[in-house]
Amino acid sequence: VWLAERGWRPTGIDHEPPALELGARLAASRGVACRFLVADLRRPEAVPAGSWALVTAFRFLDRPLLGRIAGLLAPGGVACLRTFRDAPGYAGHPHPRHRLARGELLRAFPAGLCEVLAHAEDFDADGRPSAGIVARRRGPGSTSAG
């Protein structure tokens, strides 16, 4: 909804219809149009084909999907992700298999394909270890710096 208020044509995807219904109500209350799709992004065939100008994902980790996000972006498109990571001594939610390893998020956006604009491995306000990235897909003629 925030993106639609700024002129984007966003598509919200979730496997939980109530989450999408909440988004639709918010969009209607703000007078903006958003597309909402019920889909389980853990199933590769459910992921809408690119190319996308922007892909966002927060507190969701599916490693096969993570490995595909850079390829779903249009040249110049941006991915903005933040999700759980593992940290020494952390034993809380989610299960360790649903946490990123150190540097794992960076490896999903290789330098030859993407430019990393920002990256952090720190903690969310609720104390959970998290990792985040903003990465832009390189366009034709762009070069890797580094």
CSV table of C-alpha atoms in Angstrom, one decimal:
chain,number,residue,atom,x,y,z
A,1,VAL,CA,0.0,0.0,0.0
A,2,TRP,CA,2.9,2.3,0.8
A,3,LEU,CA,4.4,1.7,-2.6
A,4,ALA,CA,1.0,2.3,-4.3
A,5,GLU,CA,0.7,5.6,-2.6
A,6,ARG,CA,3.9,6.5,-4.3
A,7,GLY,CA,2.9,5.6,-7.8
A,8,TRP,CA,4.0,2.0,-8.0
A,9,ARG,CA,1.7,-0.9,-9.1
A,10,PRO,CA,2.5,-3.4,-6.3
A,11,THR,CA,1.6,-7.1,-6.2
A,12,GLY,CA,1.3,-8.5,-2.7
A,13,ILE,CA,1.8,-12.3,-2.3
A,14,ASP,CA,1.1,-14.4,0.7
A,15,HIS,CA,-0.2,-17.9,1.4
A,16,GLU,CA,-2.5,-16.6,4.1
A,17,PRO,CA,-5.7,-15.1,2.7
A,18,PRO,CA,-6.4,-13.1,5.9
A,19,ALA,CA,-3.1,-11.2,5.4
A,20,LEU,CA,-4.0,-10.3,1.9
A,21,GLU,CA,-7.5,-9.3,3.0
A,22,LEU,CA,-6.0,-6.9,5.5
A,23,GLY,CA,-3.8,-5.5,2.7
A,24,ALA,CA,-6.8,-5.1,0.4
A,25,ARG,CA,-8.8,-3.3,3.2
A,26,LEU,CA,-5.9,-0.9,3.8
A,27,ALA,CA,-5.5,-0.2,0.1
A,28,ALA,CA,-9.2,0.5,-0.2
A,29,SER,CA,-9.1,2.8,2.8
A,30,ARG,CA,-6.2,4.8,1.2
A,31,GLY,CA,-7.8,4.8,-2.2
A,32,VAL,CA,-5.0,3.0,-4.0
A,33,ALA,CA,-4.9,-0.1,-6.2
A,34,CYS,CA,-2.8,-3.1,-5.4
A,35,ARG,CA,-2.9,-6.6,-6.7
A,36,PHE,CA,-3.0,-9.4,-4.1
A,37,LEU,CA,-2.3,-13.0,-4.9
A,38,VAL,CA,-2.7,-16.1,-2.7
A,39,ALA,CA,0.4,-18.2,-3.4
A,40,ASP,CA,2.8,-20.4,-1.5
A,41,LEU,CA,6.2,-19.0,-2.7
A,42,ARG,CA,7.9,-22.2,-1.4
A,43,ARG,CA,6.5,-23.8,-4.6
A,44,PRO,CA,8.6,-22.7,-7.6
A,45,GLU,CA,5.7,-22.7,-10.0
A,46,ALA,CA,3.8,-20.3,-7.7
A,47,VAL,CA,6.4,-17.6,-8.0
A,48,PRO,CA,5.2,-15.0,-10.6
A,49,ALA,CA,7.7,-14.7,-13.4
A,50,GLY,CA,9.9,-11.6,-13.6
A,51,SER,CA,11.0,-9.3,-14.5
A,52,TRP,CA,10.3,-7.1,-11.5
A,53,ALA,CA,11.4,-3.5,-10.8
A,54,LEU,CA,11.3,-4.3,-7.0
A,55,VAL,CA,11.2,-7.4,-4.9
A,56,THR,CA,10.7,-7.2,-1.2
A,57,ALA,CA,10.6,-9.9,1.4
A,58,PHE,CA,10.6,-9.5,5.2
A,59,ARG,CA,10.9,-12.3,7.8
A,60,PHE,CA,10.5,-15.0,5.2
A,61,LEU,CA,13.2,-17.4,4.2
A,62,ASP,CA,13.0,-20.0,1.5
A,63,ARG,CA,16.5,-20.8,0.2
A,64,PRO,CA,15.5,-22.0,-3.3
A,65,LEU,CA,13.5,-18.8,-3.7
A,66,LEU,CA,16.3,-16.7,-2.3
A,67,GLY,CA,18.6,-18.1,-4.9
A,68,ARG,CA,16.2,-17.0,-7.7
A,69,ILE,CA,15.4,-13.5,-6.6
A,70,ALA,CA,18.3,-11.8,-8.4
A,71,GLY,CA,17.2,-13.5,-11.6
A,72,LEU,CA,13.6,-12.2,-11.2
A,73,LEU,CA,14.7,-8.6,-11.2
A,74,ALA,CA,14.6,-6.5,-14.4
A,75,PRO,CA,18.0,-4.8,-15.2
A,76,GLY,CA,18.2,-1.9,-12.7
A,77,GLY,CA,15.6,-3.6,-10.5
A,78,VAL,CA,16.1,-3.7,-6.7
A,79,ALA,CA,15.7,-6.4,-4.1
A,80,CYS,CA,15.1,-5.3,-0.5
A,81,LEU,CA,15.1,-8.2,1.9
A,82,ARG,CA,15.4,-8.7,5.7
A,83,THR,CA,15.1,-12.0,7.4
A,84,PHE,CA,16.3,-14.1,10.2
A,85,ARG,CA,19.9,-15.1,10.7
A,86,ASP,CA,21.8,-17.4,13.0
A,87,ALA,CA,23.9,-16.0,15.8
A,88,PRO,CA,26.1,-17.7,18.4
A,89,GLY,CA,24.1,-18.5,21.4
A,90,TYR,CA,20.7,-17.6,19.9
A,91,ALA,CA,18.2,-20.4,20.6
A,92,GLY,CA,14.9,-18.6,19.9
A,93,HIS,CA,12.4,-18.6,17.0
A,94,PRO,CA,12.6,-19.5,14.2
A,95,HIS,CA,14.2,-23.0,13.9
A,96,PRO,CA,17.9,-22.8,12.9
A,97,ARG,CA,17.1,-24.2,9.4
A,98,HIS,CA,15.1,-21.0,8.8
A,99,ARG,CA,18.0,-18.7,9.7
A,100,LEU,CA,20.6,-17.4,7.4
A,101,ALA,CA,24.3,-18.2,8.0
A,102,ARG,CA,26.9,-15.4,8.1
A,103,GLY,CA,27.3,-14.0,4.6
A,104,GLU,CA,24.6,-16.2,3.1
A,105,LEU,CA,22.4,-13.3,2.0
A,106,LEU,CA,25.4,-11.6,0.2
A,107,ARG,CA,26.1,-14.8,-1.7
A,108,ALA,CA,22.5,-14.8,-3.1
A,109,PHE,CA,23.4,-11.6,-5.0
A,110,PRO,CA,26.7,-12.2,-6.8
A,111,ALA,CA,28.7,-9.2,-7.8
A,112,GLY,CA,28.6,-10.1,-11.5
A,113,LEU,CA,24.8,-9.9,-11.5
A,114,CYS,CA,24.0,-7.4,-8.7
A,115,GLU,CA,25.4,-4.4,-7.0
A,116,VAL,CA,24.9,-4.5,-3.2
A,117,LEU,CA,23.8,-1.0,-2.1
A,118,ALA,CA,23.4,-1.9,1.6
A,119,HIS,CA,23.9,-5.0,3.7
A,120,ALA,CA,23.7,-5.6,7.5
A,121,GLU,CA,23.8,-8.5,9.9
A,122,ASP,CA,22.5,-7.2,13.2
A,123,PHE,CA,19.4,-7.5,15.4
A,124,ASP,CA,15.8,-6.5,14.9
A,125,ALA,CA,14.0,-4.4,17.6
A,126,ASP,CA,12.6,-7.6,19.1
A,127,GLY,CA,16.1,-8.9,19.7
A,128,ARG,CA,16.1,-11.6,17.0
A,129,PRO,CA,19.3,-11.8,14.9
A,130,SER,CA,18.6,-10.6,11.3
A,131,ALA,CA,20.3,-9.9,8.0
A,132,GLY,CA,19.2,-7.4,5.4
A,133,ILE,CA,20.2,-6.4,1.9
A,134,VAL,CA,19.4,-3.9,-0.8
A,135,ALA,CA,20.8,-5.0,-4.1
A,136,ARG,CA,20.3,-3.8,-7.6
A,137,ARG,CA,20.5,-6.0,-10.7
A,138,ARG,CA,23.1,-4.8,-13.1
A,139,GLY,CA,21.9,-3.7,-16.5
A,140,PRO,CA,23.4,-4.1,-19.9
A,141,GLY,CA,26.9,-2.7,-20.1
A,142,SER,CA,27.3,-2.4,-16.4
A,143,THR,CA,30.5,-3.7,-14.9
A,144,SER,CA,31.4,-5.4,-11.6
A,145,ALA,CA,33.4,-3.0,-9.4
A,146,GLY,CA,35.7,-5.1,-7.5
